[in-house]
Amino acid sequence: MIDTHSHLFSEEFELDIDSCVERCKENNVNKIILVGFSDITNIKAQELAKKYDIFYPTAGIHPEEANNDYLAKFNGLKEFIKNNKVYAIGECGLDYYWDITYKEEQKKLLRLQCELALELDLPIIIHMRDATKDTYDILKDYKGLRGVMHCYSGSYEMAKEFIKLGFYISLGGPVTFKNAKEPKLVAKGIPLDRLLIETDCPFLAPTPFRGKRNESSYVKYVCEEIAKIREMSVSDIERITEENAKNLFKI
Ligand code: NI
């Protein structure tokens, strides 16, 4: 399996990162996309990827980082990517859930990162919360852009629209929650060749660890739930999502 969205560099794992990586291997999680989202975490992702060959680091600027300094932050990102190998741009996107003070800056920052992804021929990792329409309206402007809607929580209808734009849909812990009607519809309905799995750890742990620290080895619970929903074998979902992740991230 491939966890396509992990923040294992977070301080939550400082004390037991070795055993976390070990548990991934024991559970057949062989590759992990290590997702940066700020100056500091972009560096942390690089550092951790140097220690363990299971990791593939990315770099990006999260919408919650958007403020009056967005342009300086973007230029910093560009410079960083010149000097470091990354497998994707992001995570980036729009988040109107917490704070909309810098809505316009969020949009500009997303557009800049879309342009950068196209320029460098890299996939983009999109974070979207309470901002479906604006996110769609921006992404549709960039022909040829490929990427993933990470921990997708929108509607099945919109999932199909993002797929038409060339995006993959990645499902995480919430698809295992009993009352998660929409993610289960998405898991059932989207074409298999557009489906990815992730943890977004340390956040959003799947059942039976809901509310606890999440870690990359738990991606297997996401895989098992999707297999159940689609009435397929776990090994088929493993194989297909792995193939998809390899195609998208070129790993
Ligand atoms: Ni994330």
JSON list of C-alpha atoms and ligand atoms in Angstrom, two decimals:
[
{"chain": "A", "resi": 1, "resn": "MET", "atom": "CA", "xyz": [0.00, 0.00, 0.00]},
{"chain": "A", "resi": 2, "resn": "ILE", "atom": "CA", "xyz": [1.02, 3.60, -0.46]},
{"chain": "A", "resi": 3, "resn": "ASP", "atom": "CA", "xyz": [-0.04, 6.28, 2.04]},
{"chain": "A", "resi": 4, "resn": "THR", "atom": "CA", "xyz": [-0.34, 9.27, -0.30]},
{"chain": "A", "resi": 5, "resn": "HIS", "atom": "CA", "xyz": [-0.63, 11.89, 2.44]},
{"chain": "A", "resi": 6, "resn": "SER", "atom": "CA", "xyz": [1.35, 11.70, 5.66]},
{"chain": "A", "resi": 7, "resn": "HIS", "atom": "CA", "xyz": [2.92, 14.17, 8.08]},
{"chain": "A", "resi": 8, "resn": "LEU", "atom": "CA", "xyz": [5.11, 11.69, 9.95]},
{"chain": "A", "resi": 9, "resn": "PHE", "atom": "CA", "xyz": [7.66, 14.45, 10.57]},
{"chain": "A", "resi": 10, "resn": "SER", "atom": "CA", "xyz": [5.25, 15.97, 13.12]},
{"chain": "A", "resi": 11, "resn": "GLU", "atom": "CA", "xyz": [6.33, 16.25, 16.74]},
{"chain": "A", "resi": 12, "resn": "GLU", "atom": "CA", "xyz": [3.71, 13.64, 17.67]},
{"chain": "A", "resi": 13, "resn": "PHE", "atom": "CA", "xyz": [6.13, 11.05, 16.23]},
{"chain": "A", "resi": 14, "resn": "GLU", "atom": "CA", "xyz": [9.36, 12.45, 17.60]},
{"chain": "A", "resi": 15, "resn": "LEU", "atom": "CA", "xyz": [9.78, 9.69, 20.17]},
{"chain": "A", "resi": 16, "resn": "ASP", "atom": "CA", "xyz": [8.80, 6.63, 18.13]},
{"chain": "A", "resi": 17, "resn": "ILE", "atom": "CA", "xyz": [9.37, 7.39, 14.46]},
{"chain": "A", "resi": 18, "resn": "ASP", "atom": "CA", "xyz": [11.54, 4.25, 14.12]},
{"chain": "A", "resi": 19, "resn": "SER", "atom": "CA", "xyz": [8.76, 1.97, 15.29]},
{"chain": "A", "resi": 20, "resn": "CYS", "atom": "CA", "xyz": [6.20, 3.89, 13.19]},
{"chain": "A", "resi": 21, "resn": "VAL", "atom": "CA", "xyz": [8.24, 3.16, 10.07]},
{"chain": "A", "resi": 22, "resn": "GLU", "atom": "CA", "xyz": [8.68, -0.43, 11.23]},
{"chain": "A", "resi": 23, "resn": "ARG", "atom": "CA", "xyz": [4.91, -0.87, 11.64]},
{"chain": "A", "resi": 24, "resn": "CYS", "atom": "CA", "xyz": [4.42, 0.43, 8.10]},
{"chain": "A", "resi": 25, "resn": "LYS", "atom": "CA", "xyz": [6.70, -2.25, 6.72]},
{"chain": "A", "resi": 26, "resn": "GLU", "atom": "CA", "xyz": [5.03, -4.95, 8.82]},
{"chain": "A", "resi": 27, "resn": "ASN", "atom": "CA", "xyz": [1.66, -3.86, 7.43]},
{"chain": "A", "resi": 28, "resn": "ASN", "atom": "CA", "xyz": [2.77, -3.79, 3.82]},
{"chain": "A", "resi": 29, "resn": "VAL", "atom": "CA", "xyz": [2.82, 0.03, 3.56]},
{"chain": "A", "resi": 30, "resn": "ASN", "atom": "CA", "xyz": [5.92, 0.39, 1.43]},
{"chain": "A", "resi": 31, "resn": "LYS", "atom": "CA", "xyz": [5.84, 3.96, 0.20]},
{"chain": "A", "resi": 32, "resn": "ILE", "atom": "CA", "xyz": [4.70, 7.16, 1.88]},
{"chain": "A", "resi": 33, "resn": "ILE", "atom": "CA", "xyz": [4.20, 10.61, 0.38]},
{"chain": "A", "resi": 34, "resn": "LEU", "atom": "CA", "xyz": [5.53, 12.93, 3.06]},
{"chain": "A", "resi": 35, "resn": "VAL", "atom": "CA", "xyz": [3.62, 16.17, 2.69]},
{"chain": "A", "resi": 36, "resn": "GLY", "atom": "CA", "xyz": [5.07, 19.56, 3.66]},
{"chain": "A", "resi": 37, "resn": "PHE", "atom": "CA", "xyz": [2.84, 22.61, 4.05]},
{"chain": "A", "resi": 38, "resn": "SER", "atom": "CA", "xyz": [5.06, 25.48, 5.29]},
{"chain": "A", "resi": 39, "resn": "ASP", "atom": "CA", "xyz": [8.69, 26.66, 5.35]},
{"chain": "A", "resi": 40, "resn": "ILE", "atom": "CA", "xyz": [9.53, 24.54, 8.34]},
{"chain": "A", "resi": 41, "resn": "THR", "atom": "CA", "xyz": [7.61, 21.39, 7.45]},
{"chain": "A", "resi": 42, "resn": "ASN", "atom": "CA", "xyz": [8.97, 21.42, 3.89]},
{"chain": "A", "resi": 43, "resn": "ILE", "atom": "CA", "xyz": [12.45, 21.19, 5.43]},
{"chain": "A", "resi": 44, "resn": "LYS", "atom": "CA", "xyz": [11.35, 18.56, 7.95]},
{"chain": "A", "resi": 45, "resn": "ALA", "atom": "CA", "xyz": [10.00, 16.39, 5.13]},
{"chain": "A", "resi": 46, "resn": "GLN", "atom": "CA", "xyz": [13.36, 16.53, 3.34]},
{"chain": "A", "resi": 47, "resn": "GLU", "atom": "CA", "xyz": [15.25, 15.66, 6.51]},
{"chain": "A", "resi": 48, "resn": "LEU", "atom": "CA", "xyz": [13.11, 12.66, 7.34]},
{"chain": "A", "resi": 49, "resn": "ALA", "atom": "CA", "xyz": [13.21, 11.39, 3.75]},
{"chain": "A", "resi": 50, "resn": "LYS", "atom": "CA", "xyz": [17.01, 11.32, 3.99]},
{"chain": "A", "resi": 51, "resn": "LYS", "atom": "CA", "xyz": [16.81, 8.97, 6.98]},
{"chain": "A", "resi": 52, "resn": "TYR", "atom": "CA", "xyz": [14.31, 6.42, 5.63]},
{"chain": "A", "resi": 53, "resn": "ASP", "atom": "CA", "xyz": [13.90, 5.33, 2.04]},
{"chain": "A", "resi": 54, "resn": "ILE", "atom": "CA", "xyz": [10.15, 4.73, 2.50]},
{"chain": "A", "resi": 55, "resn": "PHE", "atom": "CA", "xyz": [9.45, 8.49, 2.19]},
{"chain": "A", "resi": 56, "resn": "TYR", "atom": "CA", "xyz": [8.83, 10.70, -0.87]},
{"chain": "A", "resi": 57, "resn": "PRO", "atom": "CA", "xyz": [8.79, 14.36, 0.21]},
{"chain": "A", "resi": 58, "resn": "THR", "atom": "CA", "xyz": [6.70, 17.22, -1.21]},
{"chain": "A", "resi": 59, "resn": "ALA", "atom": "CA", "xyz": [6.74, 20.96, -0.57]},
{"chain": "A", "resi": 60, "resn": "GLY", "atom": "CA", "xyz": [3.94, 23.49, -0.53]},
{"chain": "A", "resi": 61, "resn": "ILE", "atom": "CA", "xyz": [2.24, 26.32, 1.30]},
{"chain": "A", "resi": 62, "resn": "HIS", "atom": "CA", "xyz": [-1.02, 25.57, 3.08]},
{"chain": "A", "resi": 63, "resn": "PRO", "atom": "CA", "xyz": [-3.93, 28.04, 2.72]},
{"chain": "A", "resi": 64, "resn": "GLU", "atom": "CA", "xyz": [-3.79, 28.73, 6.46]},
{"chain": "A", "resi": 65, "resn": "GLU", "atom": "CA", "xyz": [-0.31, 30.18, 5.81]},
{"chain": "A", "resi": 66, "resn": "ALA", "atom": "CA", "xyz": [-1.75, 32.83, 3.48]},
{"chain": "A", "resi": 67, "resn": "ASN", "atom": "CA", "xyz": [-1.40, 36.43, 4.66]},
{"chain": "A", "resi": 68, "resn": "ASN", "atom": "CA", "xyz": [0.08, 39.71, 3.40]},
{"chain": "A", "resi": 69, "resn": "ASP", "atom": "CA", "xyz": [3.43, 37.94, 2.98]},
{"chain": "A", "resi": 70, "resn": "TYR", "atom": "CA", "xyz": [2.07, 35.33, 0.59]},
{"chain": "A", "resi": 71, "resn": "LEU", "atom": "CA", "xyz": [4.29, 36.40, -2.29]},
{"chain": "A", "resi": 72, "resn": "ALA", "atom": "CA", "xyz": [7.49, 36.22, -0.24]},
{"chain": "A", "resi": 73, "resn": "LYS", "atom": "CA", "xyz": [6.41, 32.81, 1.02]},
{"chain": "A", "resi": 74, "resn": "PHE", "atom": "CA", "xyz": [5.81, 31.64, -2.54]},
{"chain": "A", "resi": 75, "resn": "ASN", "atom": "CA", "xyz": [9.21, 32.90, -3.69]},
{"chain": "A", "resi": 76, "resn": "GLY", "atom": "CA", "xyz": [10.77, 31.03, -0.77]},
{"chain": "A", "resi": 77, "resn": "LEU", "atom": "CA", "xyz": [9.01, 27.86, -1.91]},
{"chain": "A", "resi": 78, "resn": "LYS", "atom": "CA", "xyz": [10.26, 28.30, -5.47]},
{"chain": "A", "resi": 79, "resn": "GLU", "atom": "CA", "xyz": [13.81, 28.71, -4.25]},
{"chain": "A", "resi": 80, "resn": "PHE", "atom": "CA", "xyz": [13.47, 25.69, -1.95]},
{"chain": "A", "resi": 81, "resn": "ILE", "atom": "CA", "xyz": [12.29, 23.47, -4.79]},
{"chain": "A", "resi": 82, "resn": "LYS", "atom": "CA", "xyz": [15.26, 24.47, -6.92]},
{"chain": "A", "resi": 83, "resn": "ASN", "atom": "CA", "xyz": [17.56, 23.00, -4.29]},
{"chain": "A", "resi": 84, "resn": "ASN", "atom": "CA", "xyz": [15.56, 19.99, -3.10]},
{"chain": "A", "resi": 85, "resn": "LYS", "atom": "CA", "xyz": [13.98, 17.00, -4.82]},
{"chain": "A", "resi": 86, "resn": "VAL", "atom": "CA", "xyz": [10.20, 17.01, -4.37]},
{"chain": "A", "resi": 87, "resn": "TYR", "atom": "CA", "xyz": [7.59, 14.66, -5.77]},
{"chain": "A", "resi": 88, "resn": "ALA", "atom": "CA", "xyz": [4.69, 17.10, -5.72]},
{"chain": "A", "resi": 89, "resn": "ILE", "atom": "CA", "xyz": [3.67, 20.68, -5.02]},
{"chain": "A", "resi": 90, "resn": "GLY", "atom": "CA", "xyz": [1.49, 20.94, -1.92]},
{"chain": "A", "resi": 91, "resn": "GLU", "atom": "CA", "xyz": [-0.31, 20.66, 0.12]},
{"chain": "A", "resi": 92, "resn": "CYS", "atom": "CA", "xyz": [-1.96, 23.87, -0.96]},
{"chain": "A", "resi": 93, "resn": "GLY", "atom": "CA", "xyz": [-5.52, 24.93, -1.62]},
{"chain": "A", "resi": 94, "resn": "LEU", "atom": "CA", "xyz": [-8.37, 26.86, -0.05]},
{"chain": "A", "resi": 95, "resn": "ASP", "atom": "CA", "xyz": [-9.70, 26.63, 3.49]},
{"chain": "A", "resi": 96, "resn": "TYR", "atom": "CA", "xyz": [-12.62, 28.86, 4.45]},
{"chain": "A", "resi": 97, "resn": "TYR", "atom": "CA", "xyz": [-13.48, 26.85, 7.55]},
{"chain": "A", "resi": 98, "resn": "TRP", "atom": "CA", "xyz": [-11.14, 28.44, 10.10]},
{"chain": "A", "resi": 99, "resn": "ASP", "atom": "CA", "xyz": [-10.52, 31.93, 8.81]},
{"chain": "A", "resi": 100, "resn": "ILE", "atom": "CA", "xyz": [-11.46, 33.91, 5.72]},
{"chain": "A", "resi": 101, "resn": "THR", "atom": "CA", "xyz": [-9.47, 37.04, 6.51]},
{"chain": "A", "resi": 102, "resn": "TYR", "atom": "CA", "xyz": [-7.04, 36.25, 3.69]},
{"chain": "A", "resi": 103, "resn": "LYS", "atom": "CA", "xyz": [-9.43, 34.71, 1.20]},
{"chain": "A", "resi": 104, "resn": "GLU", "atom": "CA", "xyz": [-7.99, 36.64, -1.75]},
{"chain": "A", "resi": 105, "resn": "GLU", "atom": "CA", "xyz": [-4.42, 35.83, -0.70]},
{"chain": "A", "resi": 106, "resn": "GLN", "atom": "CA", "xyz": [-5.39, 32.15, -0.39]},
{"chain": "A", "resi": 107, "resn": "LYS", "atom": "CA", "xyz": [-6.64, 32.21, -3.96]},
{"chain": "A", "resi": 108, "resn": "LYS", "atom": "CA", "xyz": [-3.55, 33.95, -5.30]},
{"chain": "A", "resi": 109, "resn": "LEU", "atom": "CA", "xyz": [-1.28, 31.53, -3.46]},
{"chain": "A", "resi": 110, "resn": "LEU", "atom": "CA", "xyz": [-3.15, 28.58, -4.91]},
{"chain": "A", "resi": 111, "resn": "ARG", "atom": "CA", "xyz": [-2.92, 29.99, -8.44]},
{"chain": "A", "resi": 112, "resn": "LEU", "atom": "CA", "xyz": [0.83, 30.54, -8.08]},
{"chain": "A", "resi": 113, "resn": "GLN", "atom": "CA", "xyz": [1.31, 26.95, -6.92]},
{"chain": "A", "resi": 114, "resn": "CYS", "atom": "CA", "xyz": [-0.82, 25.64, -9.82]},
{"chain": "A", "resi": 115, "resn": "GLU", "atom": "CA", "xyz": [1.42, 27.54, -12.25]},
{"chain": "A", "resi": 116, "resn": "LEU", "atom": "CA", "xyz": [4.53, 26.21, -10.56]},
{"chain": "A", "resi": 117, "resn": "ALA", "atom": "CA", "xyz": [3.27, 22.62, -10.71]},
{"chain": "A", "resi": 118, "resn": "LEU", "atom": "CA", "xyz": [2.59, 22.99, -14.43]},
{"chain": "A", "resi": 119, "resn": "GLU", "atom": "CA", "xyz": [5.94, 24.64, -15.06]},
{"chain": "A", "resi": 120, "resn": "LEU", "atom": "CA", "xyz": [7.83, 21.87, -13.23]},
{"chain": "A", "resi": 121, "resn": "ASP", "atom": "CA", "xyz": [5.56, 19.09, -14.51]},
{"chain": "A", "resi": 122, "resn": "LEU", "atom": "CA", "xyz": [4.78, 17.99, -10.96]},
{"chain": "A", "resi": 123, "resn": "PRO", "atom": "CA", "xyz": [1.47, 16.81, -9.49]},
{"chain": "A", "resi": 124, "resn": "ILE", "atom": "CA", "xyz": [-0.31, 19.11, -7.06]},
{"chain": "A", "resi": 125, "resn": "ILE", "atom": "CA", "xyz": [-1.84, 18.12, -3.70]},
{"chain": "A", "resi": 126, "resn": "ILE", "atom": "CA", "xyz": [-5.03, 20.03, -2.98]},
{"chain": "A", "resi": 127, "resn": "HIS", "atom": "CA", "xyz": [-6.48, 20.76, 0.45]},
{"chain": "A", "resi": 128, "resn": "MET", "atom": "CA", "xyz": [-10.08, 21.96, 0.19]},
{"chain": "A", "resi": 129, "resn": "ARG", "atom": "CA", "xyz": [-12.36, 22.83, 3.07]},
{"chain": "A", "resi": 130, "resn": "ASP", "atom": "CA", "xyz": [-15.65, 24.73, 2.74]},
{"chain": "A", "resi": 131, "resn": "ALA", "atom": "CA", "xyz": [-14.35, 26.11, -0.56]},
{"chain": "A", "resi": 132, "resn": "THR", "atom": "CA", "xyz": [-15.48, 23.72, -3.27]},
{"chain": "A", "resi": 133, "resn": "LYS", "atom": "CA", "xyz": [-16.68, 26.26, -5.83]},
{"chain": "A", "resi": 134, "resn": "ASP", "atom": "CA", "xyz": [-13.67, 28.58, -5.60]},
{"chain": "A", "resi": 135, "resn": "THR", "atom": "CA", "xyz": [-11.26, 25.64, -5.70]},
{"chain": "A", "resi": 136, "resn": "TYR", "atom": "CA", "xyz": [-12.94, 24.21, -8.78]},
{"chain": "A", "resi": 137, "resn": "ASP", "atom": "CA", "xyz": [-13.02, 27.60, -10.51]},
{"chain": "A", "resi": 138, "resn": "ILE", "atom": "CA", "xyz": [-9.28, 28.00, -10.02]},
{"chain": "A", "resi": 139, "resn": "LEU", "atom": "CA", "xyz": [-8.21, 24.45, -10.92]},
{"chain": "A", "resi": 140, "resn": "LYS", "atom": "CA", "xyz": [-10.20, 24.46, -14.15]},
{"chain": "A", "resi": 141, "resn": "ASP", "atom": "CA", "xyz": [-8.08, 27.35, -15.46]},
{"chain": "A", "resi": 142, "resn": "TYR", "atom": "CA", "xyz": [-4.93, 25.19, -15.64]},
{"chain": "A", "resi": 143, "resn": "LYS", "atom": "CA", "xyz": [-5.15, 22.77, -18.56]},
{"chain": "A", "resi": 144, "resn": "GLY", "atom": "CA", "xyz": [-2.86, 19.78, -18.17]},
{"chain": "A", "resi": 145, "resn": "LEU", "atom": "CA", "xyz": [-2.57, 20.17, -14.40]},
{"chain": "A", "resi": 146, "resn": "ARG", "atom": "CA", "xyz": [-2.67, 16.80, -12.62]},
{"chain": "A", "resi": 147, "resn": "GLY", "atom": "CA", "xyz": [-2.97, 16.11, -8.94]},
{"chain": "A", "resi": 148, "resn": "VAL", "atom": "CA", "xyz": [-5.01, 14.83, -6.06]},
{"chain": "A", "resi": 149, "resn": "MET", "atom": "CA", "xyz": [-7.91, 16.12, -3.99]},
{"chain": "A", "resi": 150, "resn": "HIS", "atom": "CA", "xyz": [-6.54, 15.08, -0.62]},
{"chain": "A", "resi": 151, "resn": "CYS", "atom": "CA", "xyz": [-8.79, 13.63, 2.10]},
{"chain": "A", "resi": 152, "resn": "TYR", "atom": "CA", "xyz": [-11.69, 14.48, -0.16]},
{"chain": "A", "resi": 153, "resn": "SER", "atom": "CA", "xyz": [-14.84, 15.36, 1.78]},
{"chain": "A", "resi": 154, "resn": "GLY", "atom": "CA", "xyz": [-16.97, 16.95, -0.93]},
{"chain": "A", "resi": 155, "resn": "SER", "atom": "CA", "xyz": [-19.91, 15.50, -2.79]},
{"chain": "A", "resi": 156, "resn": "TYR", "atom": "CA", "xyz": [-19.85, 12.58, -5.22]},
{"chain": "A", "resi": 157, "resn": "GLU", "atom": "CA", "xyz": [-21.11, 14.93, -7.96]},
{"chain": "A", "resi": 158, "resn": "MET", "atom": "CA", "xyz": [-18.18, 17.30, -7.48]},
{"chain": "A", "resi": 159, "resn": "ALA", "atom": "CA", "xyz": [-15.71, 14.40, -7.23]},
{"chain": "A", "resi": 160, "resn": "LYS", "atom": "CA", "xyz": [-16.70, 13.51, -10.80]},
{"chain": "A", "resi": 161, "resn": "GLU", "atom": "CA", "xyz": [-16.05, 17.11, -11.88]},
{"chain": "A", "resi": 162, "resn": "PHE", "atom": "CA", "xyz": [-12.56, 17.14, -10.32]},
{"chain": "A", "resi": 163, "resn": "ILE", "atom": "CA", "xyz": [-11.83, 13.83, -12.02]},
{"chain": "A", "resi": 164, "resn": "LYS", "atom": "CA", "xyz": [-12.79, 15.41, -15.35]},
{"chain": "A", "resi": 165, "resn": "LEU", "atom": "CA", "xyz": [-10.16, 18.08, -14.70]},
{"chain": "A", "resi": 166, "resn": "GLY", "atom": "CA", "xyz": [-7.52, 15.34, -14.38]},
{"chain": "A", "resi": 167, "resn": "PHE", "atom": "CA", "xyz": [-7.51, 14.86, -10.63]},
{"chain": "A", "resi": 168, "resn": "TYR", "atom": "CA", "xyz": [-7.36, 11.79, -8.44]},
{"chain": "A", "resi": 169, "resn": "ILE", "atom": "CA", "xyz": [-9.60, 11.51, -5.38]},
{"chain": "A", "resi": 170, "resn": "SER", "atom": "CA", "xyz": [-7.90, 10.45, -2.16]},
{"chain": "A", "resi": 171, "resn": "LEU", "atom": "CA", "xyz": [-9.88, 9.04, 0.74]},
{"chain": "A", "resi": 172, "resn": "GLY", "atom": "CA", "xyz": [-8.68, 8.88, 4.33]},
{"chain": "A", "resi": 173, "resn": "GLY", "atom": "CA", "xyz": [-9.90, 7.95, 7.81]},
{"chain": "A", "resi": 174, "resn": "PRO", "atom": "CA", "xyz": [-13.35, 9.61, 7.50]},
{"chain": "A", "resi": 175, "resn": "VAL", "atom": "CA", "xyz": [-14.50, 6.96, 4.97]},
{"chain": "A", "resi": 176, "resn": "THR", "atom": "CA", "xyz": [-14.38, 4.46, 7.86]},
{"chain": "A", "resi": 177, "resn": "PHE", "atom": "CA", "xyz": [-16.66, 6.54, 10.10]},
{"chain": "A", "resi": 178, "resn": "LYS", "atom": "CA", "xyz": [-20.13, 5.08, 10.49]},
{"chain": "A", "resi": 179, "resn": "ASN", "atom": "CA", "xyz": [-22.02, 8.27, 9.62]},
{"chain": "A", "resi": 180, "resn": "ALA", "atom": "CA", "xyz": [-19.74, 9.31, 6.71]},
{"chain": "A", "resi": 181, "resn": "LYS", "atom": "CA", "xyz": [-22.41, 9.02, 4.04]},
{"chain": "A", "resi": 182, "resn": "GLU", "atom": "CA", "xyz": [-20.79, 11.14, 1.34]},
{"chain": "A", "resi": 183, "resn": "PRO", "atom": "CA", "xyz": [-17.23, 9.67, 1.49]},
{"chain": "A", "resi": 184, "resn": "LYS", "atom": "CA", "xyz": [-18.77, 6.19, 1.24]},
{"chain": "A", "resi": 185, "resn": "LEU", "atom": "CA", "xyz": [-20.75, 7.25, -1.85]},
{"chain": "A", "resi": 186, "resn": "VAL", "atom": "CA", "xyz": [-17.54, 8.62, -3.35]},
{"chain": "A", "resi": 187, "resn": "ALA", "atom": "CA", "xyz": [-15.66, 5.40, -2.49]},
{"chain": "A", "resi": 188, "resn": "LYS", "atom": "CA", "xyz": [-18.36, 3.35, -4.19]},
{"chain": "A", "resi": 189, "resn": "GLY", "atom": "CA", "xyz": [-18.92, 5.45, -7.26]},
{"chain": "A", "resi": 190, "resn": "ILE", "atom": "CA", "xyz": [-15.71, 6.95, -8.63]},
{"chain": "A", "resi": 191, "resn": "PRO", "atom": "CA", "xyz": [-13.71, 5.11, -11.29]},
{"chain": "A", "resi": 192, "resn": "LEU", "atom": "CA", "xyz": [-11.11, 2.84, -9.67]},
{"chain": "A", "resi": 193, "resn": "ASP", "atom": "CA", "xyz": [-8.32, 4.28, -11.76]},
{"chain": "A", "resi": 194, "resn": "ARG", "atom": "CA", "xyz": [-8.82, 7.66, -10.00]},
{"chain": "A", "resi": 195, "resn": "LEU", "atom": "CA", "xyz": [-8.82, 6.40, -6.42]},
{"chain": "A", "resi": 196, "resn": "LEU", "atom": "CA", "xyz": [-6.03, 6.94, -3.86]},
{"chain": "A", "resi": 197, "resn": "ILE", "atom": "CA", "xyz": [-5.77, 6.18, -0.15]},
{"chain": "A", "resi": 198, "resn": "GLU", "atom": "CA", "xyz": [-4.13, 8.19, 2.63]},
{"chain": "A", "resi": 199, "resn": "THR", "atom": "CA", "xyz": [-4.00, 8.83, 6.35]},
{"chain": "A", "resi": 200, "resn": "ASP", "atom": "CA", "xyz": [-3.28, 12.58, 6.76]},
{"chain": "A", "resi": 201, "resn": "CYS", "atom": "CA", "xyz": [-1.62, 11.44, 9.98]},
{"chain": "A", "resi": 202, "resn": "PRO", "atom": "CA", "xyz": [-1.38, 12.50, 12.80]},
{"chain": "A", "resi": 203, "resn": "PHE", "atom": "CA", "xyz": [-4.94, 13.71, 12.11]},
{"chain": "A", "resi": 204, "resn": "LEU", "atom": "CA", "xyz": [-8.18, 11.91, 11.25]},
{"chain": "A", "resi": 205, "resn": "ALA", "atom": "CA", "xyz": [-7.44, 8.41, 12.52]},
{"chain": "A", "resi": 206, "resn": "PRO", "atom": "CA", "xyz": [-9.73, 5.76, 11.03]},
{"chain": "A", "resi": 207, "resn": "THR", "atom": "CA", "xyz": [-12.04, 3.53, 13.03]},
{"chain": "A", "resi": 208, "resn": "PRO", "atom": "CA", "xyz": [-11.07, 1.77, 15.38]},
{"chain": "A", "resi": 209, "resn": "PHE", "atom": "CA", "xyz": [-8.61, 4.52, 16.37]},
{"chain": "A", "resi": 210, "resn": "ARG", "atom": "CA", "xyz": [-10.90, 7.50, 15.80]},
{"chain": "A", "resi": 211, "resn": "GLY", "atom": "CA", "xyz": [-9.85, 10.45, 17.99]},
{"chain": "A", "resi": 212, "resn": "LYS", "atom": "CA", "xyz": [-6.40, 8.99, 18.68]},
{"chain": "A", "resi": 213, "resn": "ARG", "atom": "CA", "xyz": [-3.08, 9.71, 16.96]},
{"chain": "A", "resi": 214, "resn": "ASN", "atom": "CA", "xyz": [-3.16, 8.51, 13.37]},
{"chain": "A", "resi": 215, "resn": "GLU", "atom": "CA", "xyz": [-0.11, 6.95, 11.67]},
{"chain": "A", "resi": 216, "resn": "SER", "atom": "CA", "xyz": [0.71, 5.78, 8.16]},
{"chain": "A", "resi": 217, "resn": "SER", "atom": "CA", "xyz": [0.30, 2.05, 8.89]},
{"chain": "A", "resi": 218, "resn": "TYR", "atom": "CA", "xyz": [-3.40, 2.71, 9.58]},
{"chain": "A", "resi": 219, "resn": "VAL", "atom": "CA", "xyz": [-3.95, 3.34, 5.86]},
{"chain": "A", "resi": 220, "resn": "LYS", "atom": "CA", "xyz": [-4.81, -0.36, 5.76]},
{"chain": "A", "resi": 221, "resn": "TYR", "atom": "CA", "xyz": [-8.11, 0.38, 7.54]},
{"chain": "A", "resi": 222, "resn": "VAL", "atom": "CA", "xyz": [-9.01, 2.84, 4.79]},
{"chain": "A", "resi": 223, "resn": "CYS", "atom": "CA", "xyz": [-8.13, 0.20, 2.20]},
{"chain": "A", "resi": 224, "resn": "GLU", "atom": "CA", "xyz": [-10.23, -2.46, 3.97]},
{"chain": "A", "resi": 225, "resn": "GLU", "atom": "CA", "xyz": [-13.24, -0.17, 4.24]},
{"chain": "A", "resi": 226, "resn": "ILE", "atom": "CA", "xyz": [-13.14, 0.72, 0.54]},
{"chain": "A", "resi": 227, "resn": "ALA", "atom": "CA", "xyz": [-12.80, -2.97, -0.36]},
{"chain": "A", "resi": 228, "resn": "LYS", "atom": "CA", "xyz": [-15.91, -3.69, 1.74]},
{"chain": "A", "resi": 229, "resn": "ILE", "atom": "CA", "xyz": [-17.88, -0.83, 0.15]},
{"chain": "A", "resi": 230, "resn": "ARG", "atom": "CA", "xyz": [-16.95, -1.89, -3.39]},
{"chain": "A", "resi": 231, "resn": "GLU", "atom": "CA", "xyz": [-17.34, -5.59, -2.64]},
{"chain": "A", "resi": 232, "resn": "MET", "atom": "CA", "xyz": [-13.83, -6.30, -3.84]},
{"chain": "A", "resi": 233, "resn": "SER", "atom": "CA", "xyz": [-10.84, -8.02, -2.29]},
{"chain": "A", "resi": 234, "resn": "VAL", "atom": "CA", "xyz": [-8.51, -5.96, -0.13]},
{"chain": "A", "resi": 235, "resn": "SER", "atom": "CA", "xyz": [-5.58, -7.06, -2.25]},
{"chain": "A", "resi": 236, "resn": "ASP", "atom": "CA", "xyz": [-7.25, -5.68, -5.40]},
{"chain": "A", "resi": 237, "resn": "ILE", "atom": "CA", "xyz": [-7.81, -2.28, -3.78]},
{"chain": "A", "resi": 238, "resn": "GLU", "atom": "CA", "xyz": [-4.20, -2.37, -2.54]},
{"chain": "A", "resi": 239, "resn": "ARG", "atom": "CA", "xyz": [-2.87, -3.16, -5.99]},
{"chain": "A", "resi": 240, "resn": "ILE", "atom": "CA", "xyz": [-5.03, -0.61, -7.83]},
{"chain": "A", "resi": 241, "resn": "THR", "atom": "CA", "xyz": [-4.42, 2.32, -5.47]},
{"chain": "A", "resi": 242, "resn": "GLU", "atom": "CA", "xyz": [-0.71, 1.53, -5.45]},
{"chain": "A", "resi": 243, "resn": "GLU", "atom": "CA", "xyz": [-0.62, 1.60, -9.22]},
{"chain": "A", "resi": 244, "resn": "ASN", "atom": "CA", "xyz": [-2.50, 4.92, -9.24]},
{"chain": "A", "resi": 245, "resn": "ALA", "atom": "CA", "xyz": [-0.11, 6.51, -6.72]},
{"chain": "A", "resi": 246, "resn": "LYS", "atom": "CA", "xyz": [2.90, 5.34, -8.73]},
{"chain": "A", "resi": 247, "resn": "ASN", "atom": "CA", "xyz": [1.44, 6.85, -11.88]},
{"chain": "A", "resi": 248, "resn": "LEU", "atom": "CA", "xyz": [0.59, 10.18, -10.29]},
{"chain": "A", "resi": 249, "resn": "PHE", "atom": "CA", "xyz": [3.77, 10.76, -8.29]},
{"chain": "A", "resi": 250, "resn": "LYS", "atom": "CA", "xyz": [6.12, 8.93, -10.68]},
{"chain": "A", "resi": 251, "resn": "ILE", "atom": "CA", "xyz": [7.59, 6.82, -7.89]},
{"chain": "B", "resi": 1, "resn": "NI", "atom": "NI", "xyz": [-2.36, 17.22, 5.36]}
]
